[in-house]
Coordinates of C-alpha atoms in Angstrom, one line a residue:
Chain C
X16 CA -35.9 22.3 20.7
X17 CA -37.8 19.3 20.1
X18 CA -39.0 17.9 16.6
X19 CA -41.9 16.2 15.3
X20 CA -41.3 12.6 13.0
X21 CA -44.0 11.0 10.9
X22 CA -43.0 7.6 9.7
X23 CA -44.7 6.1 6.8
X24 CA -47.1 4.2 9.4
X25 CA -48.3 7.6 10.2
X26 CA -46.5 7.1 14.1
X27 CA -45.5 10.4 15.7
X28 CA -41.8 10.4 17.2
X29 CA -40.6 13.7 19.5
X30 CA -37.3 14.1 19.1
X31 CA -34.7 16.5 19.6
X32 CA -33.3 18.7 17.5
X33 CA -30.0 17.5 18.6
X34 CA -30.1 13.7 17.8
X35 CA -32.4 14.6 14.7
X36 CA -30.2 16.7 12.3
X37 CA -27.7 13.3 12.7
X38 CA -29.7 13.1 9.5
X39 CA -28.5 15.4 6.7
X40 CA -31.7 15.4 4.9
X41 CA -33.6 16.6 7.9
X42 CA -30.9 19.0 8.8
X43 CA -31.5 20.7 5.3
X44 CA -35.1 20.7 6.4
X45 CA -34.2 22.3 9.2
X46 CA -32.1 25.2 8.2
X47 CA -34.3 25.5 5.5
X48 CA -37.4 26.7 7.9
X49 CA -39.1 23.7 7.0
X50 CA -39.3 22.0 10.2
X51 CA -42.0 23.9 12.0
X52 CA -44.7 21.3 11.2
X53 CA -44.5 17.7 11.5
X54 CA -41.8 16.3 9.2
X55 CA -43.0 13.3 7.0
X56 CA -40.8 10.6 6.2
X57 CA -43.2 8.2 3.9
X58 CA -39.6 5.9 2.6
X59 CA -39.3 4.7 6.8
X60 CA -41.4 2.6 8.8
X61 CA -42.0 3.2 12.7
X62 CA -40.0 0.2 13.3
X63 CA -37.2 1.3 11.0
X64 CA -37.7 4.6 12.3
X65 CA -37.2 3.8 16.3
X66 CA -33.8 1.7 15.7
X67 CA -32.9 5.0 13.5
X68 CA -33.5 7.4 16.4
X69 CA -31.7 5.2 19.0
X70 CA -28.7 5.5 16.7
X71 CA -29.1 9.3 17.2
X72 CA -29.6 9.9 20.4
X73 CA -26.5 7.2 21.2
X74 CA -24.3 9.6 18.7
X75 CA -25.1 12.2 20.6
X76 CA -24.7 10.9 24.4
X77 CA -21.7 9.0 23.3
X78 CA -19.9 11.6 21.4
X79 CA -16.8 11.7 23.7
X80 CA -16.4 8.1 24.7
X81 CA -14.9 6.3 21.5
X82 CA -15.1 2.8 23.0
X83 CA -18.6 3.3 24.7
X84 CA -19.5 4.2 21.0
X85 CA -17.6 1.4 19.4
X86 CA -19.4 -1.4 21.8
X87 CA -22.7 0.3 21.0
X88 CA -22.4 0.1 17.2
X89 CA -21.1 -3.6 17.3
X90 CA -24.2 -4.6 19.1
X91 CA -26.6 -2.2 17.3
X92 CA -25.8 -4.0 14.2
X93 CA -26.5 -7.0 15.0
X94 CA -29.7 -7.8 13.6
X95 CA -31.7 -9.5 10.4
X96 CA -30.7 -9.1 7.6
X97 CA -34.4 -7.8 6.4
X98 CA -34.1 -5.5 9.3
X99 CA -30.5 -4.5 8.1
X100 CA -31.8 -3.8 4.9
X101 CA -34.2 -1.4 5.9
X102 CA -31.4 0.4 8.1
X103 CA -29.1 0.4 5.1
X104 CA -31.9 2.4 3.4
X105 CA -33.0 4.3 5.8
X106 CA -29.8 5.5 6.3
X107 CA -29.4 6.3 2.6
X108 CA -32.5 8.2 2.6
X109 CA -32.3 10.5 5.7
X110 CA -28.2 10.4 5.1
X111 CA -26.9 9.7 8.0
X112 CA -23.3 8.5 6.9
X113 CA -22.1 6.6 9.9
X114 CA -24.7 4.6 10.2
X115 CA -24.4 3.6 6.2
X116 CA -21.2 2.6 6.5
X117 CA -21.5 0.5 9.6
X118 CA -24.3 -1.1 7.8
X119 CA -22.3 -1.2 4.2
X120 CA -19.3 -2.6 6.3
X121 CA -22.0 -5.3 7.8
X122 CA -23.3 -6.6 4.8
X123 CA -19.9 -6.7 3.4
X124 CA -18.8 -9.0 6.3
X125 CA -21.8 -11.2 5.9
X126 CA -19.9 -12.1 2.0
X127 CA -16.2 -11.7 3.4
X128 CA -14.3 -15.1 2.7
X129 CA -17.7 -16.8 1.2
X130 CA -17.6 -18.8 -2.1
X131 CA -19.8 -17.6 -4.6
X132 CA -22.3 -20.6 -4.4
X133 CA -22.3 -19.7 -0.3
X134 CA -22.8 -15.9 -1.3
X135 CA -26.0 -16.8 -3.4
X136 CA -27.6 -18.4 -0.4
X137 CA -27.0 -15.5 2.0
X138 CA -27.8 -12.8 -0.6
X139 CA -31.1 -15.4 -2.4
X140 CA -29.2 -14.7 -5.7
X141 CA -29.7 -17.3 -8.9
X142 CA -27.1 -19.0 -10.5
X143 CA -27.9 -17.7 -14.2
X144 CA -24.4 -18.4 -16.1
X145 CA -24.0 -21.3 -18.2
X146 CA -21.5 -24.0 -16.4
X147 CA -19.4 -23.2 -19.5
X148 CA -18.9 -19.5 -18.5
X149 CA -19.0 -20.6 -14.7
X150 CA -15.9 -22.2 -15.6
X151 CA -14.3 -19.5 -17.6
X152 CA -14.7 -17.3 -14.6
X153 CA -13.8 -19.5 -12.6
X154 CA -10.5 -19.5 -14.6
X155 CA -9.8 -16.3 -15.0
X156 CA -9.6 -15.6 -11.2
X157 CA -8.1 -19.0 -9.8
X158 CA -6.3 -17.2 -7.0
X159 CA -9.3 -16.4 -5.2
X160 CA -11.1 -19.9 -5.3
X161 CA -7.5 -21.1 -4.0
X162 CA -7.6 -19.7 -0.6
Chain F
X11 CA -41.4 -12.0 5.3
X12 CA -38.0 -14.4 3.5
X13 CA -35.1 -14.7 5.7
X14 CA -32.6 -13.9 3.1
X15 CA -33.0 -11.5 0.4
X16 CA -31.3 -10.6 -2.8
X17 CA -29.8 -7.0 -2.2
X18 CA -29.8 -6.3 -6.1
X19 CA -33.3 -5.9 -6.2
X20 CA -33.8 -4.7 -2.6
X21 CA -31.4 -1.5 -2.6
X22 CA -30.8 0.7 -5.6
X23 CA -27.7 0.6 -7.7
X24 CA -25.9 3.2 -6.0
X25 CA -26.8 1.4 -2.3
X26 CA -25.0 -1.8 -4.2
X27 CA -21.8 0.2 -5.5
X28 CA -21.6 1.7 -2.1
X29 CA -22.1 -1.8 -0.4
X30 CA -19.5 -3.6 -3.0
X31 CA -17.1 -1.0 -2.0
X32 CA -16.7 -2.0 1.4
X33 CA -15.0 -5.4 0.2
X34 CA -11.7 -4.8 0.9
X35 CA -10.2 -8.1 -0.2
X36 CA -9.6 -8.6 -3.9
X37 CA -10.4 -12.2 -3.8
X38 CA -13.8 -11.3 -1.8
X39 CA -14.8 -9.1 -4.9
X40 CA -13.6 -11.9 -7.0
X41 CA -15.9 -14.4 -5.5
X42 CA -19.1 -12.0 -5.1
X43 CA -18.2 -11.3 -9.8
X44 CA -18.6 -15.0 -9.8
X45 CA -22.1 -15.1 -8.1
X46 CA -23.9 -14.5 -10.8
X47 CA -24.3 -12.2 -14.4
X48 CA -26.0 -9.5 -13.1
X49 CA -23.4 -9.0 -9.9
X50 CA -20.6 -10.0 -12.7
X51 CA -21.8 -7.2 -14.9
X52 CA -22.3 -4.6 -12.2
X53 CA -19.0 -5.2 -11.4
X54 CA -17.4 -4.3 -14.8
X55 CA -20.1 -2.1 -15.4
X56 CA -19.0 0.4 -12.4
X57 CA -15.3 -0.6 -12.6
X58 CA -15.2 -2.0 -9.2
X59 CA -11.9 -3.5 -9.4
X60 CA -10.4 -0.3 -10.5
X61 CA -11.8 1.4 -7.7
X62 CA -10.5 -0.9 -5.5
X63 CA -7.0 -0.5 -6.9
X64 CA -7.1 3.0 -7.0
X65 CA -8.0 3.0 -3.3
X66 CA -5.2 0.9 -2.5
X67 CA -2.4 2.6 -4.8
X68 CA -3.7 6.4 -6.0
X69 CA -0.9 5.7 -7.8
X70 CA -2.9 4.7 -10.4
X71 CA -4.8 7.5 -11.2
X72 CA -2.1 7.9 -13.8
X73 CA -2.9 4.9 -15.7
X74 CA -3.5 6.5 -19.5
X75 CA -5.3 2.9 -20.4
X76 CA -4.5 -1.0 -19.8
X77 CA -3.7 -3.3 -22.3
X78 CA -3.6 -7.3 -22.2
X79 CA -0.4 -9.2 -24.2
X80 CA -1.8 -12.7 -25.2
X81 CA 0.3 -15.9 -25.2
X82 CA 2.3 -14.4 -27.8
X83 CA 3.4 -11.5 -26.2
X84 CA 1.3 -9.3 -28.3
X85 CA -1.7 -7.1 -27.6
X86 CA -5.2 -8.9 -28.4
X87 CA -6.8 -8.2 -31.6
X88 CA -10.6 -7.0 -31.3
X89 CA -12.9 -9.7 -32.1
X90 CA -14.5 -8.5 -35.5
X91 CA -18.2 -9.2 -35.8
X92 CA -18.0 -8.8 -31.4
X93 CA -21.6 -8.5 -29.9
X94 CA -20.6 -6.6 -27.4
X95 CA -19.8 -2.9 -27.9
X96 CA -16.4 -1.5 -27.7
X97 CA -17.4 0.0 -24.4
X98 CA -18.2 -3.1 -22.7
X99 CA -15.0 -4.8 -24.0
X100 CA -12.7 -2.1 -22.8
X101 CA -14.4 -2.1 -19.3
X102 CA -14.3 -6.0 -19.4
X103 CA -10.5 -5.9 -19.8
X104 CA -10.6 -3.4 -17.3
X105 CA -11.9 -5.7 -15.2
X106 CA -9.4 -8.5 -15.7
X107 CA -6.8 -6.1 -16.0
X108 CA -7.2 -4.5 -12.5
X109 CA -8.5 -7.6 -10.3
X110 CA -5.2 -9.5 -11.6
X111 CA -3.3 -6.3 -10.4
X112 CA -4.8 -6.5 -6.6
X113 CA -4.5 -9.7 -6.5
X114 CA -0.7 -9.5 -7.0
X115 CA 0.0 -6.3 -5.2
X116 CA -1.2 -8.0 -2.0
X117 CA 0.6 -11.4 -3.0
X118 CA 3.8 -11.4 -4.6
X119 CA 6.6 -12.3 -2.6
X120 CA 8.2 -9.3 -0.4
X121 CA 12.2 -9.0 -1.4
X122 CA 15.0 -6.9 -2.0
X123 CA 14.0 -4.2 -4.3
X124 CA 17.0 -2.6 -5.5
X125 CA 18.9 -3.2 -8.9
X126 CA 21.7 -0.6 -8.2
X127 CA 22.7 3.1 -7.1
X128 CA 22.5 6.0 -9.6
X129 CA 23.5 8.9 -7.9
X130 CA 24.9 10.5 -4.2
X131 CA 24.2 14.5 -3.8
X132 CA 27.8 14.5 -2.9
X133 CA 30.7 12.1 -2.3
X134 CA 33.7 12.3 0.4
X135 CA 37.2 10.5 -1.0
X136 CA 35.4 9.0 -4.3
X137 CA 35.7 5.9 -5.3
X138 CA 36.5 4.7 -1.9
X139 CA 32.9 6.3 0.1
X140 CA 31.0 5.8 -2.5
X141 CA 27.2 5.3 -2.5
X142 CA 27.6 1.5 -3.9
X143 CA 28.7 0.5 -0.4
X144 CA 25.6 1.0 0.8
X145 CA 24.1 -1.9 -1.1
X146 CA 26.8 -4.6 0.1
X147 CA 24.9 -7.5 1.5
X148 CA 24.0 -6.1 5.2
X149 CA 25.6 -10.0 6.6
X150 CA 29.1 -8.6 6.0
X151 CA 29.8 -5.8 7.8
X152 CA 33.3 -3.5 7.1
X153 CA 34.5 -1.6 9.0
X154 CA 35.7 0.3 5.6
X155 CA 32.7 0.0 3.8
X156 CA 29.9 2.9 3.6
X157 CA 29.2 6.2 1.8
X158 CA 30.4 9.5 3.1
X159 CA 28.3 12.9 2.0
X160 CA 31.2 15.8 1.5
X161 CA 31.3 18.2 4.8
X162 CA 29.3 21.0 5.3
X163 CA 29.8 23.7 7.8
X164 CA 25.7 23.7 7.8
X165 CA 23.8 21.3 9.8
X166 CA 21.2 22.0 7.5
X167 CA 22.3 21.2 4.4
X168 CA 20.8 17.7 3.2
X169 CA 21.9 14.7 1.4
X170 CA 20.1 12.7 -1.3
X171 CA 20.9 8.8 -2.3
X172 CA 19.2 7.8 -5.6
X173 CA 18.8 4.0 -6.9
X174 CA 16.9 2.3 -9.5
X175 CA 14.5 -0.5 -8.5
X176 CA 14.6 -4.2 -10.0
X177 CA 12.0 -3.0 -12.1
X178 CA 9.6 0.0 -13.2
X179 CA 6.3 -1.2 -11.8
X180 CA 7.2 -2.4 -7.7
X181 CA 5.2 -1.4 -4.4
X182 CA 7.4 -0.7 -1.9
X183 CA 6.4 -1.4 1.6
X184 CA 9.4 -0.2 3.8
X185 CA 13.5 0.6 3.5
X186 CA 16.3 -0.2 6.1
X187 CA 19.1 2.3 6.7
X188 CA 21.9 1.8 8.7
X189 CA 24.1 5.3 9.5
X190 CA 27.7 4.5 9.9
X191 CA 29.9 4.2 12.9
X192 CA 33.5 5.3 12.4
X193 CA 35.3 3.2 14.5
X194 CA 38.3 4.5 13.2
X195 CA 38.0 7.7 14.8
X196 CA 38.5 9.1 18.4
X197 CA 34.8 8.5 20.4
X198 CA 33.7 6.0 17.3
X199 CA 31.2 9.0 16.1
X200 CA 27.9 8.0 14.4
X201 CA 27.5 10.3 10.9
X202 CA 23.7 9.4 11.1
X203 CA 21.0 12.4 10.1
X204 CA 18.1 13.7 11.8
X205 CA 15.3 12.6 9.6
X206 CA 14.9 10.8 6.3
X207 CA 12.1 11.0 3.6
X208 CA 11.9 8.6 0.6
X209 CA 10.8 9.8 -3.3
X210 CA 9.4 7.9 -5.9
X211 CA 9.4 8.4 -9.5
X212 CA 10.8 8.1 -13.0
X213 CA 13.5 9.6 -15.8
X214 CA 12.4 12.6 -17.4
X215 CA 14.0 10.9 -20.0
X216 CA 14.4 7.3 -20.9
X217 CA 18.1 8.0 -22.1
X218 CA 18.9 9.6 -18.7
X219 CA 20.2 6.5 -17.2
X220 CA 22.1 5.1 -19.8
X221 CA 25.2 5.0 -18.7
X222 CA 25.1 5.0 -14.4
X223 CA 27.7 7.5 -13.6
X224 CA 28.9 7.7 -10.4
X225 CA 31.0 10.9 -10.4
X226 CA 32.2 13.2 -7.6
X227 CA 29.7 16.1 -8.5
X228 CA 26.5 15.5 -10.8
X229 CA 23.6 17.0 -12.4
X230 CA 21.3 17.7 -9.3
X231 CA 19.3 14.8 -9.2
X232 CA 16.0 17.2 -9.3
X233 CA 17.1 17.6 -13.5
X234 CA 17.3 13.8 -14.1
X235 CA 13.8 12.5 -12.1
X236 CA 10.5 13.6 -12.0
X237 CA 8.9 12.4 -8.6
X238 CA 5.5 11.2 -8.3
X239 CA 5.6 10.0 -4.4
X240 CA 6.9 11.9 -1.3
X241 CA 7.1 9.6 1.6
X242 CA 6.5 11.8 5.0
X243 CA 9.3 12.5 7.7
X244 CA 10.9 9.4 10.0
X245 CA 13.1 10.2 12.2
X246 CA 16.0 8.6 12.1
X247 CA 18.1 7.3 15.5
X248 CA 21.1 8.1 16.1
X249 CA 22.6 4.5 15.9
X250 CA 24.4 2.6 14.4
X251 CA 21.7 -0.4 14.1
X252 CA 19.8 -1.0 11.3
X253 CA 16.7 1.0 11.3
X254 CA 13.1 0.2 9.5
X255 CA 11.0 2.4 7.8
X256 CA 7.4 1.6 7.1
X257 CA 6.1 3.4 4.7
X258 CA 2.3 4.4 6.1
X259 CA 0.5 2.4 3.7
X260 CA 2.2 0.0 0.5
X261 CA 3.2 2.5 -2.5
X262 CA 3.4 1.7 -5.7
X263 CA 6.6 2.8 -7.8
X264 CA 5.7 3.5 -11.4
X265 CA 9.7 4.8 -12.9
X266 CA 11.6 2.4 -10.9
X267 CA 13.4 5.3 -8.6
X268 CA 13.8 5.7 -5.7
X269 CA 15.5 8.7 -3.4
X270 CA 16.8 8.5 -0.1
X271 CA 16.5 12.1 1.3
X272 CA 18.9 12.5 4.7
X273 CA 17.6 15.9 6.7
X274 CA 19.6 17.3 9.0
X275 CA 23.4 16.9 9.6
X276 CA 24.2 15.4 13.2
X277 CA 27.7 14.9 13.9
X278 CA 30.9 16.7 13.0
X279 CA 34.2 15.6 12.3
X280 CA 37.0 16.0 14.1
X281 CA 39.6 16.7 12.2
X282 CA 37.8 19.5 10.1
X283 CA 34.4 20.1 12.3
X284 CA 32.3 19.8 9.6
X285 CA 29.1 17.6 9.4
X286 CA 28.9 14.8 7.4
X287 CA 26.3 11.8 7.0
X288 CA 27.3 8.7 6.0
X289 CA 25.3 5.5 5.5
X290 CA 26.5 1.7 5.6
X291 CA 23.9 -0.1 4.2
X292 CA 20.4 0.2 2.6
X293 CA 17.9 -1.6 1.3
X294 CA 14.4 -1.5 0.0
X295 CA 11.6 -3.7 0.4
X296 CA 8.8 -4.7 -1.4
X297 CA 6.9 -6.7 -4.5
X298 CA 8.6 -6.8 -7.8
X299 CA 5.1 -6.6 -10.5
X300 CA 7.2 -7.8 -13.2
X301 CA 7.2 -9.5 -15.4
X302 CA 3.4 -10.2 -15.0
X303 CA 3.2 -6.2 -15.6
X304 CA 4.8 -3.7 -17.5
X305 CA 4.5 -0.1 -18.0
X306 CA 5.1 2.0 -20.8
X307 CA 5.6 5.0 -22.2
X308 CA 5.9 7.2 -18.7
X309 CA 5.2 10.6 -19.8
X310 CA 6.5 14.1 -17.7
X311 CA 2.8 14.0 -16.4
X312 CA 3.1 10.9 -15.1
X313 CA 0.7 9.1 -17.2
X314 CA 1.6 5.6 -18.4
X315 CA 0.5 2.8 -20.2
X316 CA 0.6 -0.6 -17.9
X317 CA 0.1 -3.9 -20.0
X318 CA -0.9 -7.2 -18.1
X319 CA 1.9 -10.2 -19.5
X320 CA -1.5 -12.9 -19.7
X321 CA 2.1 -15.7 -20.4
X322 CA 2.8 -14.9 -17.0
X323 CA 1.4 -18.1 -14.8
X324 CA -0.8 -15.8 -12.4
X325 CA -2.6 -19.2 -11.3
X326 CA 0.5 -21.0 -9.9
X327 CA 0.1 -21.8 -6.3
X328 CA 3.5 -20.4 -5.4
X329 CA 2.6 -16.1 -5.6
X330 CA 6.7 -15.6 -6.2
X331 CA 8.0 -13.7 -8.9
X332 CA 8.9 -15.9 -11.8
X333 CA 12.9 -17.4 -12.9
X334 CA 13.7 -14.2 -14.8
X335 CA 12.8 -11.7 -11.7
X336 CA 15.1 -14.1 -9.3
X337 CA 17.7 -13.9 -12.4
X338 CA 18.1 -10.4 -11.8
X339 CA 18.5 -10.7 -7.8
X340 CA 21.2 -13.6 -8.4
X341 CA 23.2 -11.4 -11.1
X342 CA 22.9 -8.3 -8.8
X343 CA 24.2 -10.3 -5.9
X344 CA 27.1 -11.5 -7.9
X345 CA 27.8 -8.0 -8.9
X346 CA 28.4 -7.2 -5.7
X347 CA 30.1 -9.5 -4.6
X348 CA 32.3 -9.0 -7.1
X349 CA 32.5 -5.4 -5.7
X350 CA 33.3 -6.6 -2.7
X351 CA 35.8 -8.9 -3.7
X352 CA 37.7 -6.0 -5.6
X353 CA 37.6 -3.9 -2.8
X354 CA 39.3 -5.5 -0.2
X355 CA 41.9 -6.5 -2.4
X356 CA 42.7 -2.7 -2.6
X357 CA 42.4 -2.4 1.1
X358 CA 44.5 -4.3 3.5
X359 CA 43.2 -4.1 7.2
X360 CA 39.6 -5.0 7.2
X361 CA 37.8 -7.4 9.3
X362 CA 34.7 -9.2 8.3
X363 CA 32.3 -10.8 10.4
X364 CA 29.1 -13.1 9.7
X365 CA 25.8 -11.7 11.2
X366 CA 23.3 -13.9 11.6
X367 CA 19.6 -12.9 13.0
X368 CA 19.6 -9.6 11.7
X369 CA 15.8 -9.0 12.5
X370 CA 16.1 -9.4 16.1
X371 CA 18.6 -6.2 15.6
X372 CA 16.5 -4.1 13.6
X373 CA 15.1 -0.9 15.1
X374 CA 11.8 0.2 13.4
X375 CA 10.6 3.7 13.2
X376 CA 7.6 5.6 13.1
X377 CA 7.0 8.8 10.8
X378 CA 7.1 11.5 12.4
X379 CA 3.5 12.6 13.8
X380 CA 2.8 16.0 14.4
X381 CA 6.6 17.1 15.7
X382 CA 6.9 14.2 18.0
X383 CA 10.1 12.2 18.1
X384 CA 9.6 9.1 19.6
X385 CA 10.3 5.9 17.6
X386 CA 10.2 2.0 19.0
X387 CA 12.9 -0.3 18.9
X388 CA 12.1 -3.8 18.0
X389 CA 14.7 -5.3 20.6
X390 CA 16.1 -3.7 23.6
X391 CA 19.5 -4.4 22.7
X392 CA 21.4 -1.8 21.3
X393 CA 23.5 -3.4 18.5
X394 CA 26.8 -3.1 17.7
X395 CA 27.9 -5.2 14.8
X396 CA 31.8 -5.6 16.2
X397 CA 30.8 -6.5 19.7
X398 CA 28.4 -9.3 18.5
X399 CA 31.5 -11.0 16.8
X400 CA 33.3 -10.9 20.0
X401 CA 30.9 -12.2 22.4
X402 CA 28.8 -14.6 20.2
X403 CA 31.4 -17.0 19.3
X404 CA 33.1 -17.1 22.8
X405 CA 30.2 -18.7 23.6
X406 CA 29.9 -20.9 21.3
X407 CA 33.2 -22.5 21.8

């Protein structure tokens, strides 16, 4: 049975039902009887939306081959990090957990073994403490500006 | 569209917890609370550190509350007049609290956990097989040397070996057995037991251990302890080697005890036909937390109070324990050697050799998964201490 997706760009995806309750949220939808119509989801954009679905549908077809799977997610991740963003909440939104985590585990490997003036250029953050409680800080947890 | 973006404002709070979470290394988490005071104060705010602690050790879900000891060794007064609430403060030591405690959990040096033996579920010809032999230095080998459980006509009758830890607060990451060979008898028959599981826990009462009695027949040990960890089933070889246990993942011991449980009687004797286990050596490996941290007031539930030591150097580049941790290794080796010393004067015919590269030797297992058997050995020799003497030093000379 086949399904009917409205992004927030008003684009129409077919899916089936199969790839699309990878989503919890729609999978409620589903069992709750609300699925007959077109299902909007205004929080995801057709771009968003497409990478989303091919995530699915892989899920699906891969199911039995772990490394197949494995391969597929290493290179599926590898993207933007604006375009990660909007998988990380896309994923949060329609709940699909595998696919948060990948992209939790993503971002976290983007800050993994970074200093903290390196982490504020990936993540665009401000330095906003004074240099005397930079260094206090800095104090308190030597060991880890050691390494 | 900007290339890099700041996920605070991006993703909602719980996205960022969820994100956070996935930092698996202390010092990463560190690093990302020094970024800024927003990503600082998320942190505290949602008790990240603990989290990540708790992950690593649920041994902590017991923790009643922490407390700091300033540089003179007493808890910190509350700032009077503070701007921040109460709240903030306790979640701020929190904080400090819990990202000192993953730092050292991952870092302190690995070494010989064990302070002494308590107890033996039962004891063949005490004094002479009893449970102190075990913890002879595993280098010198006698042929005299090891613990004997009492017979039993029932295979399935187990044995238990309890010892207390260098110190209340350790993670343990694995523990070496080796069963004993008695060369003395016809066929040199290996008393080793089927499987072993290890226990972790505390006294039920702090005035339990006082005085370490090491008596043919005890209290069951069950009266004395309450245990917080169960380890799962290892098999154990039937060998005479030394044999490694790796816990699945590090566990923290909050008590300071530990229990050897021995499953499943394999051989018999000759003499009598009844099955025995008996163990040469063991020993127990891991991080010793203190001084640095100390717990307190262990309650039958389990809860405790654990204090962070803020005298303790936690900066030093060396991660070792401090002087008064190795203090208590030296004076437990002297002890026994002194043992040692004292029991081969009562015993006339023993041979001693020195065994170098132990870990070549060592056979590791894995747990037992789902009925299956198998274990790996780390070498393909099988080792037998005696014939290493012989050949070794022929060849030498």
């Amino acid at each position: 049975m086949a399904l009917e997706l409205k992004s927030s760009d008003n684009k129409i995806f077919e899916v089936e039902e199969l790839v699309a309750v990878q989503s919890e949220t729609i999978k409620s939808l589903v069992e709750d009887g609300c699925a007959d119509n077109v299902i909007p989801l205004p929080n995801v954009d057709s771009k968003t939306l497409e990478l989303v679905l091919d995530w699915c549908k892989n899920h699906v077809d891969m199911k039995l081959d772990e490394e197949k799977l494995k391969e597929y997610e290493d290179k599926f991740i590898e993207v933007d990090q604006a375009v990660l963003y909007d998988l990380l909440l896309a994923a949060n939104y329609l709940n699909i957990k595998d696919l948060l985590n990948r992209a939790c585990q993503k971002v976290a490997d983007m800050l993994k073994g970074k200093t903290p003036e390196q982490i504020r250029e990936t993540l665009n953050i401000v330095n906003d403490f004074s240099p005397e409680e930079e260094e206090e800080i800095r104090k308190e947890n030597l060991w880890a500006f050691e390494e | 569209m900007e290339a890099c973006m700041d996920f605070m404002n991006w993703l909602d709070l719980d996205m960022s917890e969820k994100l956070l979470m996935h930092l698996k290394d202390p010092s990463d988490l560190a690093r990302v609370s020094s970024v800024s005071r927003s990503l600082r104060d998320f942190v505290i705010a949602n008790g990240l550190f603990k989290q990540l602690c708790l992950r690593m050790f649920p041994q902590l879900s017991k923790v009643a509350h922490v407390m700091e000891l300033n540089n003179c060794g007493v808890k910190e007064p509350v700032e009077v007049g503070s701007s921040h609430s109460m709240e903030w403060e306790s979640l701020a030591r929190d904080h400090r609290v819990y990202a000192t405690l993953a730092r050292v959990c991952t870092s302190f040096s690995l070494r010989d956990c064990i302070s002494e033996a308590i107890s033996a579920s039962s004891t063949d010809n005490y004094p002479a097989e009893t449970i102190d032999n075990t913890l002879l230095p595993a280098g010198i080998v006698s042929r005299r040397a090891y613990w004997s459980s009492k017979g039993q006509s029932n295979p399935a009758v187990p044995e238990t070996l309890t010892y207390k830890l260098v110190s209340e607060f350790c993670v343990i990451t694995e523990i070496y057995i080796r069963p004993f060979k008695a060369y003395f008898q016809r066929g040199s028959p290996i008393y080793s037991a089927k499987s072993v599981r290890f226990r972790m826990g505390h006294p039920k009462s702090p005035n339990d251990l006082g005085s370490h009695l090491l008596c043919d027949s005890l209290p069951s040990a069950d009266d004395t302890f309450i245990w917080t960890y169960t380890s799962p089933e290892f098999p154990m070889a039937q060998e005479s080697c030394l044999q490694k246990f790796r816990l699945p993942e590090p566990v923290l011991c909050i008590g300071g005890i530990l229990q050897i449980e021995l499953l499943g009687r394999v051989q018999t004797q000759e003499m009598d036909g009844l099955f025995y286990i008996c163990i040469s050596h063991v020993h127990v490996v891991g991080r010793c937390l203190s001084p640095a941290f100390v717990v307190e007031n262990i309650q039958p539930s389990g809860t405790f109070v654990l204090k962070k030591d803020m005298r303790y150097k936690f900066h030093t580049q060396q991660s070792s324990p401090d002087n008064e941790a190795q203090e208590i290794s030296d004076d437990q080796l002297q002890r026994r050697f002194r043992y040692l010393r004292n029991y081969l004067r009562n015993l006339n015919v023993i041979e001693i050799e020195e065994y170098e590269g132990e870990e070549e030797d060592v056979v590791e297992i894995e747990e037992y998964e789902s009925g299956e058997e198998e274990y790996e050995s780390g070498e393909e020799e099988d080792v037998e201490i005696e014939e290493y003497e012989s050949g070794e030093e022929e060849d030498e000379a």
